[in-house]
Amino acid sequence: MAAIFALAACGDEESTPRKQRKPIFKDMLRQSEFIYGSVNGKDPFDPQKVAAAATALQQLAAQPWPLYAELQNPQADHANARIVQAPEEFRRKAAELQRQASALAAVTRSGNPELIRPAIGQLQQSCTSCHDQFRKRGN
């Protein structure tokens, strides 16, 4: 019986909102790093692959926000006090990231790395700004 409860507890941990949003952010980071590397000479620039990565990033940018239990339940496990204290600012930063991801996706259709470079920089700045204010250290 104890083994059943232990296994059930493990399954619950894997389905927490925090565990669910983590792979989304990791995929966003992968896409962002690929685009950045492509327009800055680290990787060969392939306009079609960059546009596909930007489209994927745009789609991913909308996914993690409903998974912030802190916004629905300030007592949730792993609640970040900063999110609980300033939920409207957190939502504003999430919306800004989504706007930047959409702008990046639009500009990648040009196929011009000179236009894409500032757009990926603005998106990354949006990420940094939110992390500086809201990310728990060690996460």
JSON list of N, CA, C and O in Angstrom, two decimals, residues 9 12 28 47 50 52 61 66 69-70 98 109 117 130-131:
[
{"chain": "A", "resi": 9, "resn": "ALA", "atom": "N", "xyz": [2.22, 9.74, -5.53]},
{"chain": "A", "resi": 9, "resn": "ALA", "atom": "CA", "xyz": [2.82, 11.04, -5.21]},
{"chain": "A", "resi": 9, "resn": "ALA", "atom": "C", "xyz": [3.81, 11.46, -6.28]},
{"chain": "A", "resi": 9, "resn": "ALA", "atom": "O", "xyz": [3.87, 12.63, -6.66]},
{"chain": "A", "resi": 12, "resn": "ASP", "atom": "N", "xyz": [1.88, 12.78, -9.24]},
{"chain": "A", "resi": 12, "resn": "ASP", "atom": "CA", "xyz": [1.33, 14.10, -8.98]},
{"chain": "A", "resi": 12, "resn": "ASP", "atom": "C", "xyz": [2.40, 15.16, -9.15]},
{"chain": "A", "resi": 12, "resn": "ASP", "atom": "O", "xyz": [2.14, 16.23, -9.68]},
{"chain": "A", "resi": 28, "resn": "MET", "atom": "N", "xyz": [11.24, 27.08, -25.74]},
{"chain": "A", "resi": 28, "resn": "MET", "atom": "CA", "xyz": [11.34, 28.49, -26.14]},
{"chain": "A", "resi": 28, "resn": "MET", "atom": "C", "xyz": [12.80, 28.93, -26.18]},
{"chain": "A", "resi": 28, "resn": "MET", "atom": "O", "xyz": [13.22, 29.60, -27.13]},
{"chain": "A", "resi": 47, "resn": "PRO", "atom": "N", "xyz": [17.00, 30.94, -43.94]},
{"chain": "A", "resi": 47, "resn": "PRO", "atom": "CA", "xyz": [15.79, 31.73, -43.68]},
{"chain": "A", "resi": 47, "resn": "PRO", "atom": "C", "xyz": [14.55, 30.89, -43.38]},
{"chain": "A", "resi": 47, "resn": "PRO", "atom": "O", "xyz": [13.74, 31.26, -42.53]},
{"chain": "A", "resi": 50, "resn": "VAL", "atom": "N", "xyz": [14.90, 29.50, -39.80]},
{"chain": "A", "resi": 50, "resn": "VAL", "atom": "CA", "xyz": [14.74, 30.60, -38.83]},
{"chain": "A", "resi": 50, "resn": "VAL", "atom": "C", "xyz": [13.26, 30.98, -38.72]},
{"chain": "A", "resi": 50, "resn": "VAL", "atom": "O", "xyz": [12.74, 31.15, -37.62]},
{"chain": "A", "resi": 52, "resn": "ALA", "atom": "N", "xyz": [10.71, 29.05, -39.35]},
{"chain": "A", "resi": 52, "resn": "ALA", "atom": "CA", "xyz": [10.01, 27.94, -38.68]},
{"chain": "A", "resi": 52, "resn": "ALA", "atom": "C", "xyz": [10.24, 28.00, -37.17]},
{"chain": "A", "resi": 52, "resn": "ALA", "atom": "O", "xyz": [9.31, 27.78, -36.38]},
{"chain": "A", "resi": 61, "resn": "ALA", "atom": "N", "xyz": [5.00, 30.79, -26.96]},
{"chain": "A", "resi": 61, "resn": "ALA", "atom": "CA", "xyz": [4.93, 31.97, -26.09]},
{"chain": "A", "resi": 61, "resn": "ALA", "atom": "C", "xyz": [3.57, 32.13, -25.41]},
{"chain": "A", "resi": 61, "resn": "ALA", "atom": "O", "xyz": [3.48, 32.77, -24.37]},
{"chain": "A", "resi": 66, "resn": "PRO", "atom": "N", "xyz": [-1.09, 29.99, -18.48]},
{"chain": "A", "resi": 66, "resn": "PRO", "atom": "CA", "xyz": [-2.16, 29.36, -17.71]},
{"chain": "A", "resi": 66, "resn": "PRO", "atom": "C", "xyz": [-1.63, 28.37, -16.66]},
{"chain": "A", "resi": 66, "resn": "PRO", "atom": "O", "xyz": [-2.37, 27.96, -15.77]},
{"chain": "A", "resi": 69, "resn": "ALA", "atom": "N", "xyz": [0.10, 28.46, -11.31]},
{"chain": "A", "resi": 69, "resn": "ALA", "atom": "CA", "xyz": [-0.88, 28.25, -10.25]},
{"chain": "A", "resi": 69, "resn": "ALA", "atom": "C", "xyz": [-0.91, 29.44, -9.30]},
{"chain": "A", "resi": 69, "resn": "ALA", "atom": "O", "xyz": [-1.93, 29.72, -8.69]},
{"chain": "A", "resi": 70, "resn": "GLU", "atom": "N", "xyz": [0.22, 30.15, -9.19]},
{"chain": "A", "resi": 70, "resn": "GLU", "atom": "CA", "xyz": [0.31, 31.30, -8.30]},
{"chain": "A", "resi": 70, "resn": "GLU", "atom": "C", "xyz": [-0.76, 32.34, -8.63]},
{"chain": "A", "resi": 70, "resn": "GLU", "atom": "O", "xyz": [-1.24, 33.05, -7.75]},
{"chain": "A", "resi": 98, "resn": "GLN", "atom": "N", "xyz": [4.75, 37.75, -25.62]},
{"chain": "A", "resi": 98, "resn": "GLN", "atom": "CA", "xyz": [3.95, 37.25, -26.74]},
{"chain": "A", "resi": 98, "resn": "GLN", "atom": "C", "xyz": [3.96, 38.24, -27.91]},
{"chain": "A", "resi": 98, "resn": "GLN", "atom": "O", "xyz": [4.06, 37.83, -29.07]},
{"chain": "A", "resi": 109, "resn": "ARG", "atom": "N", "xyz": [9.90, 36.46, -41.81]},
{"chain": "A", "resi": 109, "resn": "ARG", "atom": "CA", "xyz": [9.41, 36.20, -43.16]},
{"chain": "A", "resi": 109, "resn": "ARG", "atom": "C", "xyz": [10.17, 37.02, -44.21]},
{"chain": "A", "resi": 109, "resn": "ARG", "atom": "O", "xyz": [10.16, 36.68, -45.38]},
{"chain": "A", "resi": 117, "resn": "ARG", "atom": "N", "xyz": [17.83, 40.33, -36.43]},
{"chain": "A", "resi": 117, "resn": "ARG", "atom": "CA", "xyz": [18.74, 40.49, -35.29]},
{"chain": "A", "resi": 117, "resn": "ARG", "atom": "C", "xyz": [18.16, 41.39, -34.19]},
{"chain": "A", "resi": 117, "resn": "ARG", "atom": "O", "xyz": [18.14, 40.99, -33.02]},
{"chain": "A", "resi": 130, "resn": "CYS", "atom": "N", "xyz": [11.55, 39.95, -17.41]},
{"chain": "A", "resi": 130, "resn": "CYS", "atom": "CA", "xyz": [10.62, 39.18, -16.59]},
{"chain": "A", "resi": 130, "resn": "CYS", "atom": "C", "xyz": [11.37, 38.33, -15.57]},
{"chain": "A", "resi": 130, "resn": "CYS", "atom": "O", "xyz": [11.01, 38.27, -14.40]},
{"chain": "A", "resi": 131, "resn": "HIS", "atom": "N", "xyz": [12.44, 37.67, -16.02]},
{"chain": "A", "resi": 131, "resn": "HIS", "atom": "CA", "xyz": [13.23, 36.84, -15.10]},
{"chain": "A", "resi": 131, "resn": "HIS", "atom": "C", "xyz": [13.81, 37.69, -13.98]},
{"chain": "A", "resi": 131, "resn": "HIS", "atom": "O", "xyz": [13.80, 37.27, -12.82]}
]
